[in-house]
Coordinates of C-alpha atoms and ligand atoms in Angstrom, one line a residue:
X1 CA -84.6 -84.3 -34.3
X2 CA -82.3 -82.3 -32.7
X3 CA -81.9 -78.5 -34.2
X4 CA -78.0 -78.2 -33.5
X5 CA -77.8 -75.5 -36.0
X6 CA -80.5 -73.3 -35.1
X7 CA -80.5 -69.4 -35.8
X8 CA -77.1 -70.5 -37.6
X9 CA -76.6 -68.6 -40.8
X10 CA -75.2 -71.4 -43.2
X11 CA -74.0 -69.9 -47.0
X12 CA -73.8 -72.9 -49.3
X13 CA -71.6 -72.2 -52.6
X14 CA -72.0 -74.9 -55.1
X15 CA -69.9 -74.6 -58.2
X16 CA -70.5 -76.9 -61.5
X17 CA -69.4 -80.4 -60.5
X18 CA -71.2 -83.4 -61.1
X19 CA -71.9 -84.2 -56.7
X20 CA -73.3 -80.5 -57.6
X21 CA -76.5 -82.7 -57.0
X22 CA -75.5 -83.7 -53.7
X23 CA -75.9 -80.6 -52.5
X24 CA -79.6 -80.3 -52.3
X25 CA -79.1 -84.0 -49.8
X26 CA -77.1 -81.3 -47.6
X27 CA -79.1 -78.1 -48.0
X28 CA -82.3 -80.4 -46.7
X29 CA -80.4 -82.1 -44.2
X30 CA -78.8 -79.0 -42.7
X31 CA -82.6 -77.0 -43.0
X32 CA -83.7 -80.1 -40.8
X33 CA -81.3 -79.5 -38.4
X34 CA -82.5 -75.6 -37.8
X35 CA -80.0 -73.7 -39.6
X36 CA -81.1 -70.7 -42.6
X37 CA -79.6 -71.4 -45.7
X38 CA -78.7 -69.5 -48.4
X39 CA -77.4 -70.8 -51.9
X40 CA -74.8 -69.1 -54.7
X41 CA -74.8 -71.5 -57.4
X42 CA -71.6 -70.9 -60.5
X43 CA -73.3 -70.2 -63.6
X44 CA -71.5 -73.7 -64.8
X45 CA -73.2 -75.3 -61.8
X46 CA -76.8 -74.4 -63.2
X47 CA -76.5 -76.3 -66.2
X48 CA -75.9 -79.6 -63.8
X49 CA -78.7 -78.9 -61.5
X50 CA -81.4 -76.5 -61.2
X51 CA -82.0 -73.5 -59.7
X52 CA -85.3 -73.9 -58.5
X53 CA -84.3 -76.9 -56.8
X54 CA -82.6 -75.2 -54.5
X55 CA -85.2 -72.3 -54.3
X56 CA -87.8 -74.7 -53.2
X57 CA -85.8 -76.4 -50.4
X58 CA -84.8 -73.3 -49.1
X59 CA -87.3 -70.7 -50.0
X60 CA -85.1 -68.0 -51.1
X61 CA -84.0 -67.1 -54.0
X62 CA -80.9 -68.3 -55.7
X63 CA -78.0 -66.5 -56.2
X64 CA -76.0 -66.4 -59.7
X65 CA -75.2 -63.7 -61.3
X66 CA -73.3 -60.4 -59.1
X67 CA -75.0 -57.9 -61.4
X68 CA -78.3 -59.5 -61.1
X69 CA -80.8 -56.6 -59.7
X70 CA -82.0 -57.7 -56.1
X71 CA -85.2 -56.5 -54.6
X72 CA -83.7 -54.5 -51.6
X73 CA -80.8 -52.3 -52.1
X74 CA -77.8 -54.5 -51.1
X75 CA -75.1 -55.9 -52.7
X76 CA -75.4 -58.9 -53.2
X77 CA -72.0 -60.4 -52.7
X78 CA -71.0 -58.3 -49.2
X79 CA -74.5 -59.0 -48.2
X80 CA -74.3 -62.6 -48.3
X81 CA -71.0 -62.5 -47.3
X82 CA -72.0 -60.8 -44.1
X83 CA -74.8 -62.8 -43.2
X84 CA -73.2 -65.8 -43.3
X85 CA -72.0 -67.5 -39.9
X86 CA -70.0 -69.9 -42.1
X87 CA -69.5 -70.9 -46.1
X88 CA -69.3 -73.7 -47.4
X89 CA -68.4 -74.5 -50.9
X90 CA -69.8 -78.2 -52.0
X91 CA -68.8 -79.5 -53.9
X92 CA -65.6 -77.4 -54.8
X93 CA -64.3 -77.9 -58.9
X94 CA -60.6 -77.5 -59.4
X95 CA -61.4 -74.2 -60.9
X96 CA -63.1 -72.6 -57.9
X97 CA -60.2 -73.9 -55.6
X98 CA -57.8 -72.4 -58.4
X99 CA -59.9 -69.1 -58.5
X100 CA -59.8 -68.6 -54.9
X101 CA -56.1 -69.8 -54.3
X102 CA -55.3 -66.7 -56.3
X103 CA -57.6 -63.9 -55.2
X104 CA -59.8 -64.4 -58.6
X105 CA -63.5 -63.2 -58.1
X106 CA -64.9 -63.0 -61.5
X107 CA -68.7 -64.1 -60.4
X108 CA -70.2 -64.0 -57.5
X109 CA -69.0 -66.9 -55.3
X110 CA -65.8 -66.5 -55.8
X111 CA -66.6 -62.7 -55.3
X112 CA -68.0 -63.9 -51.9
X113 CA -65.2 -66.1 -51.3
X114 CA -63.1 -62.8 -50.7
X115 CA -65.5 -60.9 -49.5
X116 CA -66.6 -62.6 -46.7
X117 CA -64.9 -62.9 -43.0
X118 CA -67.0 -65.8 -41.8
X119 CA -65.2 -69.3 -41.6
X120 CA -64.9 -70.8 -45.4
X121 CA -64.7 -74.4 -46.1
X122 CA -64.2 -76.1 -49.4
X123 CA -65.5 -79.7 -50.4
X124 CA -63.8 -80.8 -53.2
X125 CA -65.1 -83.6 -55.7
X126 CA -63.3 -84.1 -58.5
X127 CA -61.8 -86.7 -60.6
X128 CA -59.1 -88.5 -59.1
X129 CA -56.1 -87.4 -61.6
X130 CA -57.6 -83.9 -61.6
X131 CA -57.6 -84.1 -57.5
X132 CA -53.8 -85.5 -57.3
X133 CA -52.6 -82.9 -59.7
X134 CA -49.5 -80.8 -58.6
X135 CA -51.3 -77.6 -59.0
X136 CA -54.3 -78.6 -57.4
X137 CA -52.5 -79.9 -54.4
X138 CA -50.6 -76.8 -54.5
X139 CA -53.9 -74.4 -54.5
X140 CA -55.3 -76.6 -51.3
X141 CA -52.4 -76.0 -49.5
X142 CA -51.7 -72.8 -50.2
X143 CA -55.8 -71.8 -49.1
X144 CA -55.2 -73.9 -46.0
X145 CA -52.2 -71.9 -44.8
X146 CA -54.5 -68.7 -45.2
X147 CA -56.7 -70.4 -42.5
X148 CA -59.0 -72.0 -45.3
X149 CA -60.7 -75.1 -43.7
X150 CA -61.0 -79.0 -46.7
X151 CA -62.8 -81.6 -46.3
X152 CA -61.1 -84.1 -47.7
X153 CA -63.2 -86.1 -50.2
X154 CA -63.7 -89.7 -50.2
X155 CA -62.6 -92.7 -51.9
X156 CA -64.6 -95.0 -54.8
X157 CA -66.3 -94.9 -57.7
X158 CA -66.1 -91.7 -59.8
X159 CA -69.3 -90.3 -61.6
X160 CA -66.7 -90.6 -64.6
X161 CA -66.2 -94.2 -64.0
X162 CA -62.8 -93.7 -62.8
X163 CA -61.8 -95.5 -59.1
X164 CA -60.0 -93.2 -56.8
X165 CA -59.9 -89.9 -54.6
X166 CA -62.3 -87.5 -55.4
X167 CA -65.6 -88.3 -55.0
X168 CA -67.4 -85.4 -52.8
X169 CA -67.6 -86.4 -49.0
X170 CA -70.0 -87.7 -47.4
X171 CA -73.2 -85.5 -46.4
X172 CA -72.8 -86.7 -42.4
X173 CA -69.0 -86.1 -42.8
X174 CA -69.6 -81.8 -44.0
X175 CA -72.5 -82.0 -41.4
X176 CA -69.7 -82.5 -38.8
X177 CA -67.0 -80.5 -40.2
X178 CA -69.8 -77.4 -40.6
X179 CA -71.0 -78.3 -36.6
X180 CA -66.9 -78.3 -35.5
X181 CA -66.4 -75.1 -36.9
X182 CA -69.4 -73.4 -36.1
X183 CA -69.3 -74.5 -32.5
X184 CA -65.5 -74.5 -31.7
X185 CA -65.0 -74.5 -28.0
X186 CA -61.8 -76.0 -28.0
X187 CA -61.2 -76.9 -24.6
X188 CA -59.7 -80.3 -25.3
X189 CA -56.7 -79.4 -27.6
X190 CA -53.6 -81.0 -26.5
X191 CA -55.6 -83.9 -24.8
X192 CA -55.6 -87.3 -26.3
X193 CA -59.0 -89.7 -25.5
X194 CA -59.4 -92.9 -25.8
X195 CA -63.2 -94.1 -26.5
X196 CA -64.7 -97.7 -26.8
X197 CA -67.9 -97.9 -28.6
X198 CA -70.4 -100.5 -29.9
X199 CA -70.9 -104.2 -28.8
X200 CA -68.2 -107.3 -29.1
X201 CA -68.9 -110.5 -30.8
X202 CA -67.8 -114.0 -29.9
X203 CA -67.4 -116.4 -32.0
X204 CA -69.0 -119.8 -31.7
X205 CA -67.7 -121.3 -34.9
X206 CA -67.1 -119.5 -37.9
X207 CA -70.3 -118.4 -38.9
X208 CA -72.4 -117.7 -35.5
X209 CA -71.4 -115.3 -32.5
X210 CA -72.8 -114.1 -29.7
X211 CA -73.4 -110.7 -29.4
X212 CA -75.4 -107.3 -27.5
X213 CA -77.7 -104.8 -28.7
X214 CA -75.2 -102.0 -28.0
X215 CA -75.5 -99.9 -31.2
X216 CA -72.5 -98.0 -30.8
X217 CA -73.9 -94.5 -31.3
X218 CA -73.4 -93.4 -27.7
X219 CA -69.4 -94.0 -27.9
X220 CA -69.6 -92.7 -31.4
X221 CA -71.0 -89.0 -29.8
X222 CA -68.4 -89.0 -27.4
X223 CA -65.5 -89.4 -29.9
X224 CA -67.4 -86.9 -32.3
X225 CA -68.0 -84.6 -29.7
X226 CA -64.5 -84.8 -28.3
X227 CA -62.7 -84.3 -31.7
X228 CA -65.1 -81.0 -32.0
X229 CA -63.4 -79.4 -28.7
X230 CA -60.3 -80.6 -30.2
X231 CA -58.6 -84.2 -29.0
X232 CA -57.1 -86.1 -30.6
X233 CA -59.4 -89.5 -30.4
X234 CA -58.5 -93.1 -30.8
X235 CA -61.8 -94.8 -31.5
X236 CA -61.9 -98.8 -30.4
X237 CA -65.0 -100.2 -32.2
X238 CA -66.6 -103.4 -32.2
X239 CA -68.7 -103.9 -35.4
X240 CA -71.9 -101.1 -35.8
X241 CA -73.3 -99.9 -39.2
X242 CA -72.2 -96.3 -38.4
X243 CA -69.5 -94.1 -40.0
X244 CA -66.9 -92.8 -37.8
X245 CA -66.5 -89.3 -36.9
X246 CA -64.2 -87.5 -39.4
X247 CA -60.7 -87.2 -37.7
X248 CA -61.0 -90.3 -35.2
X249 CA -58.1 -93.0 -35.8
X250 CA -60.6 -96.1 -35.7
X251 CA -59.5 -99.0 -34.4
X252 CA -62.0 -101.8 -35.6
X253 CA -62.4 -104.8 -33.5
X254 CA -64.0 -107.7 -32.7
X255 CA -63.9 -109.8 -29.9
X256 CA -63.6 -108.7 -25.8
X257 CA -60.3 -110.2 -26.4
X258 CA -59.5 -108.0 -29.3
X259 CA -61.0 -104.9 -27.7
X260 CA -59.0 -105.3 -24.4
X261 CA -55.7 -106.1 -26.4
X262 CA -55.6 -102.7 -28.5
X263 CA -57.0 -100.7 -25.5
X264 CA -54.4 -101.8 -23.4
X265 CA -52.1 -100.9 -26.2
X266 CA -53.3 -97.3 -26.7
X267 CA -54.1 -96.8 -22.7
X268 CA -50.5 -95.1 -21.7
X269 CA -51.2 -92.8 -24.0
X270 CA -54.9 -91.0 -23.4
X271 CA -55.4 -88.4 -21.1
X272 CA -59.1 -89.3 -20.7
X273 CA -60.4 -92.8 -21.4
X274 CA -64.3 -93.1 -22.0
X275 CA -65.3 -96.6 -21.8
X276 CA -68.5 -96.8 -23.5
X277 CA -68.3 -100.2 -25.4
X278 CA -70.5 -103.5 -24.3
X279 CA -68.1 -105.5 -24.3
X280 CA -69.1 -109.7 -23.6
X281 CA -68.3 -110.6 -19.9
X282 CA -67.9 -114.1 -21.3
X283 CA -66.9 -116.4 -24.6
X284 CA -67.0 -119.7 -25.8
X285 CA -64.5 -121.6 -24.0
X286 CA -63.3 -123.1 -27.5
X287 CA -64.4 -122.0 -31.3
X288 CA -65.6 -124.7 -33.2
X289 CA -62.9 -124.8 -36.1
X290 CA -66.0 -125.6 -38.8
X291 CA -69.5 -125.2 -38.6
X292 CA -71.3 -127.0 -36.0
X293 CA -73.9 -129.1 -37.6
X294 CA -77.7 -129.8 -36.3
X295 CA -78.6 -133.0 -35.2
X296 CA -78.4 -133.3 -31.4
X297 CA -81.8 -132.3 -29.8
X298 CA -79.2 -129.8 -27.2
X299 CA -76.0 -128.5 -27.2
X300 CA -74.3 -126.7 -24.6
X301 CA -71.8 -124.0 -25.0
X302 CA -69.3 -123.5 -22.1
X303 CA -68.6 -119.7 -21.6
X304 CA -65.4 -118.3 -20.0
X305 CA -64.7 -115.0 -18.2
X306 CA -63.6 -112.0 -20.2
X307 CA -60.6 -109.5 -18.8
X308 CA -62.4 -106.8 -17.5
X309 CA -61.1 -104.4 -19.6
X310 CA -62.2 -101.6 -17.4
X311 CA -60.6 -103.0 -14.1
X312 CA -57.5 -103.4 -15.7
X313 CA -57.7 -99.8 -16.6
X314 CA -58.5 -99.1 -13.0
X315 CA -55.5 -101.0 -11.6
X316 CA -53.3 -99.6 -14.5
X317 CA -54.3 -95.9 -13.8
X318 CA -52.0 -93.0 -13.8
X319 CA -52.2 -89.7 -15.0
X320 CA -55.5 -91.1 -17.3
X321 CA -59.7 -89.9 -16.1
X322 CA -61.2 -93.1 -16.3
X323 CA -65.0 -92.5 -16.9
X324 CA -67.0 -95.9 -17.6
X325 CA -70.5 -97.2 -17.9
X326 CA -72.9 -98.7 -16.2
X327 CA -76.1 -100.0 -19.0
X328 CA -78.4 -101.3 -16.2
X329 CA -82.1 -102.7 -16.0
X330 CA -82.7 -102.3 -11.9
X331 CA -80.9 -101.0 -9.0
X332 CA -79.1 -98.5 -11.4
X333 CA -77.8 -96.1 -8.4
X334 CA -76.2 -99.1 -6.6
X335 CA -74.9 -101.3 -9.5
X336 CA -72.9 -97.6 -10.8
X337 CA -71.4 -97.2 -7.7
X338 CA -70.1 -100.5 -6.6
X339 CA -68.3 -100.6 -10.5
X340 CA -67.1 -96.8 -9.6
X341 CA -65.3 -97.9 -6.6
X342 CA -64.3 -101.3 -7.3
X343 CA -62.6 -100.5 -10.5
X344 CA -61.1 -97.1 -9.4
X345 CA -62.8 -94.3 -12.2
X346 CA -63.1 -91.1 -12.1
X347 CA -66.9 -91.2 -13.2
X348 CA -69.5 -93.9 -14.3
X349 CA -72.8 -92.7 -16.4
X350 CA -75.2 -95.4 -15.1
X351 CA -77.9 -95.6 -17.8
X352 CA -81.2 -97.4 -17.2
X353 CA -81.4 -99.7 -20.9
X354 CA -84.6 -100.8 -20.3
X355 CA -86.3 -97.7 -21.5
X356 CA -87.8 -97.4 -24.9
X357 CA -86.7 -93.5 -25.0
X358 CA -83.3 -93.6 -24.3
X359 CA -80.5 -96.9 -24.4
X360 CA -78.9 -99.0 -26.5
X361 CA -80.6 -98.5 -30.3
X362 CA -82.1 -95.5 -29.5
X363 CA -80.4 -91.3 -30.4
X364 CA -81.2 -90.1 -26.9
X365 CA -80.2 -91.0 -23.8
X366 CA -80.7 -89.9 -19.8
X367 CA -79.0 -90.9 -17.1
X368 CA -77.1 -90.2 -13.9
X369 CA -73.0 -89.3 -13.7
X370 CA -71.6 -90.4 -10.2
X371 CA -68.3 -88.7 -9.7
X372 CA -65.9 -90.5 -7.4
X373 CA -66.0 -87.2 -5.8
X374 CA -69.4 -88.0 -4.4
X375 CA -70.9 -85.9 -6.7
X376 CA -74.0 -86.9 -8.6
X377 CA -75.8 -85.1 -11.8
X378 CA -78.6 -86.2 -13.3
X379 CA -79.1 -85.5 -17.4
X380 CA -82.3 -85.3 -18.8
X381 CA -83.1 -87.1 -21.7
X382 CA -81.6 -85.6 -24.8
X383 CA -79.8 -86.2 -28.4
X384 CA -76.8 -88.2 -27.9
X385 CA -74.6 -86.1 -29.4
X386 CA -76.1 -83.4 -26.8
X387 CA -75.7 -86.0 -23.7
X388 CA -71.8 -86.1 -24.8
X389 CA -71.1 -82.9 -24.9
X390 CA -73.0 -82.6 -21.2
X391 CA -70.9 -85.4 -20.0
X392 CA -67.8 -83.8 -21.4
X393 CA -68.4 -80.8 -19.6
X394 CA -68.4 -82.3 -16.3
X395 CA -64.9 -84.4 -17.3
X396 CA -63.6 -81.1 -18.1
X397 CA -64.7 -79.6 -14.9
X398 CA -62.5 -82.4 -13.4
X399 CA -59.4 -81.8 -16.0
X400 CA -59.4 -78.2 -15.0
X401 CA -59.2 -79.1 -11.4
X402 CA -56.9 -81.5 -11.3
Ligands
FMN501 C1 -70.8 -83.1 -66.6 C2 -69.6 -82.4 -66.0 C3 -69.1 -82.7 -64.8 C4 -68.0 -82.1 -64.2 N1 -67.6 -82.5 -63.0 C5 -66.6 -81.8 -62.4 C6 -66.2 -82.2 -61.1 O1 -66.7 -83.1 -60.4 N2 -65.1 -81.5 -60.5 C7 -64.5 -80.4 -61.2 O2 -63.6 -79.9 -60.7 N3 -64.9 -80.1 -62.5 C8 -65.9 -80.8 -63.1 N4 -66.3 -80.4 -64.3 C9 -65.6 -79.3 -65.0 C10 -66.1 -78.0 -64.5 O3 -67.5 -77.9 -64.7 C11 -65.3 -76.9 -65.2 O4 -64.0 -76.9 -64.8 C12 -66.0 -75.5 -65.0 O5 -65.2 -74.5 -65.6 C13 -66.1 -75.2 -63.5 O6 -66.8 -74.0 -63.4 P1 -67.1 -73.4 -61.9 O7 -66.0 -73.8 -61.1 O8 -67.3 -72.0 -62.2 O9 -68.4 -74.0 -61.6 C14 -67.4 -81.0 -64.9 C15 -67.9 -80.7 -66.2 C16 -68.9 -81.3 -66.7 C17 -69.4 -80.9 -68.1

């Protein structure tokens, strides 16, 4: 597992909400990906989970109370708030929100909350009419123009029955708000980038399809990666079981056909376009309109061409950095750079898929960029999310340039 957060100081304030529990899913999650974690807890938020929880997962004491005596001679509140690289505050109640929107420190995180310079970011979880409330709204707002960072909770069923907005986000989701503030190179505001991810399916008759073992992941890393330096990133996805990265405008889709429509339509648009979907090279020449039924001993199913999604990118190119991908089982060196040239991009990652260690299911990957500048660098295997960033910084090299 990758340790992204290494040596990273991470302060977790949890306040007395009922996703209170969720918070120990995050403090081991974020312990597991290398960072040192500290925990306030509200005194209201100890009667909804323990302490020692906490303690144990962390192996430091928790912090309560401001006046509670500490070993060394510190103060409690500025020494936490100093040693924190960032704060976060999950899950958020109204009340802390309320407390912090108007300079209130009457325990110690929202003590903290003022005392501390390092980047702060609330989760709220609430109940939905709680969360829609005018002064509530008003509190977020007014902590977000002092350069406050929310992440906005999600949508479905409330601990309190209730269906609605509210519910604490998602553990991956704070994960990747906590990694985009803590590591915020933003080289990439202003630029928009268009990323295809995950496989295409086409359908046979309305209950089969054919399909690839593209998992998506790869294009997902880019997008996430991307929206970290700060794009703006329209994410074309055919179907995976992953989440999207907070902040990406999704655009679910199925087929080739489907893909190559809504890409063409958001093209004109990106600055950058990374083309990392597996999209099918052929379909079924017609869809059965019901089932087909067995009987015969064979069938045959007559396949078509696809568009080629990325030549017509190629032919269509103006101002855009056109990077594609070449998955490959032999020859990888040779099969990259005849797509490079013949479809006019800027760069092609050629990827050998028939490793175990890196490819299409797997969270690493390796593999060679070809620049149409002649240039060629190899990446070592690594995370994913580390091979995007590694990719984007060659791109960038090239954006810079240009
Ligand atoms: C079981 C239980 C669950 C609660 N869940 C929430 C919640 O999800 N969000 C919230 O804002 N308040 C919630 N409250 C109300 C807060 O606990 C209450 O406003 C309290 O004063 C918050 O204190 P604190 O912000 O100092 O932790 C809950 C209360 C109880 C008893």
């Amino acid at each position: 597992m990758s340790k992204i957060f290494k040596d990273k100081n991470i302060l977790i304030g949890i306040s007395g909400g009922i996703a209170a529990y969720k918070s120990a899913d995050l403090t081991s999650r974020l312990i597991k990906l290398g960072a040192n974690i500290k925990i306030i807890m509200t005194a209201n938020a100890t009667k909804l989970i323990q302490p020692l929880t906490f303690q144990s997962l962390t192996g430091n004491p928790v912090y309560v109370d401001t006046f509670q005596s500490t070993e060394r001679w510190d103060i409690e509140h500025i020494a936490l708030a100093k040693w924190a690289d960032i704060f976060v505050i999950a899950p958020a109640t109204a009340n802390v929100i309320g407390k912090a929107a108007s300079g209130i420190a009457d325990d110690l995180l929202t003590t903290t909350i003022l005392a501390t310079e390092a980047k702060t970011l609330f989760a709220p979880a609430m109940n939905t009419v709680m969360y829609q409330k005018q002064i509530v709204q008003d509190n977020i707002n007014k902590l977000k123009n002092l350069g406050y960072a929310f992440i906005p909770p999600g949508r479905g069923r409330l601990a309190c029955g209730d269906w609605g907005e509210g519910k604490l986000a998602d553990v991956d989701v704070i994960i990747q708000h906590i990694e985009s503030h803590l590591y915020s190179s933003k080289d990439m505001e202003g630029l928009r980038v268009l990323v295809t991810a995950g496989p295409t399916r086409e359908s046979i008759d309305p209950v089969r399809y054919i399909t690839n073992r593209s998992s998506g992941k790869m294009g997902y890393a880019i997008a996430e990666a991307c929206i970290q330096r700060g794009a703006v990133v329209d994410l074309v996805t055919g179907p995976t079981s992953l989440q999207a990265p907070a902040g990406a405008n999704v655009f679910p889709v199925e087929s080739a056909m489907d893909m190559y429509q809504t890409v063409l339509k958001l093209y004109d648009k990106a600055d950058i376009v990374f083309k990392s979907a597996a999209v099918a090279d052929y379909r079924i020449k017609e869809m059965a309109s019901n089932k087909i039924k067995k009987g015969q001993d064979s069938i045959t199913l007559e396949l078509v061409r696809n568009p080629d999604i990325l030549m017509e990118l190629g032919k269509r190119k103006t101002k855009q950095i056109l990077v594609g991908f070449a998955a490959e089982t032999e020859e990888l060196e040779k099969h990259a750079l005849k797509k490079l040239n013949r479809k006019n991009l800027d760069f092609i990652l050629g990827n050998d898929v028939s490793t175990k260690e890196s490819g299409f299911q797997s969270d690493a990957n390796q593999g060679i960029l070809f620049s149409k500048d002649g240039s060629t660098i190899s990446i070592p295997l690594m995370t994913k999310k580390e091979f995007a960033h590694r990719i984007i910084d060659e791109v960038m090299k090239k954006v810079k340039f240009d």
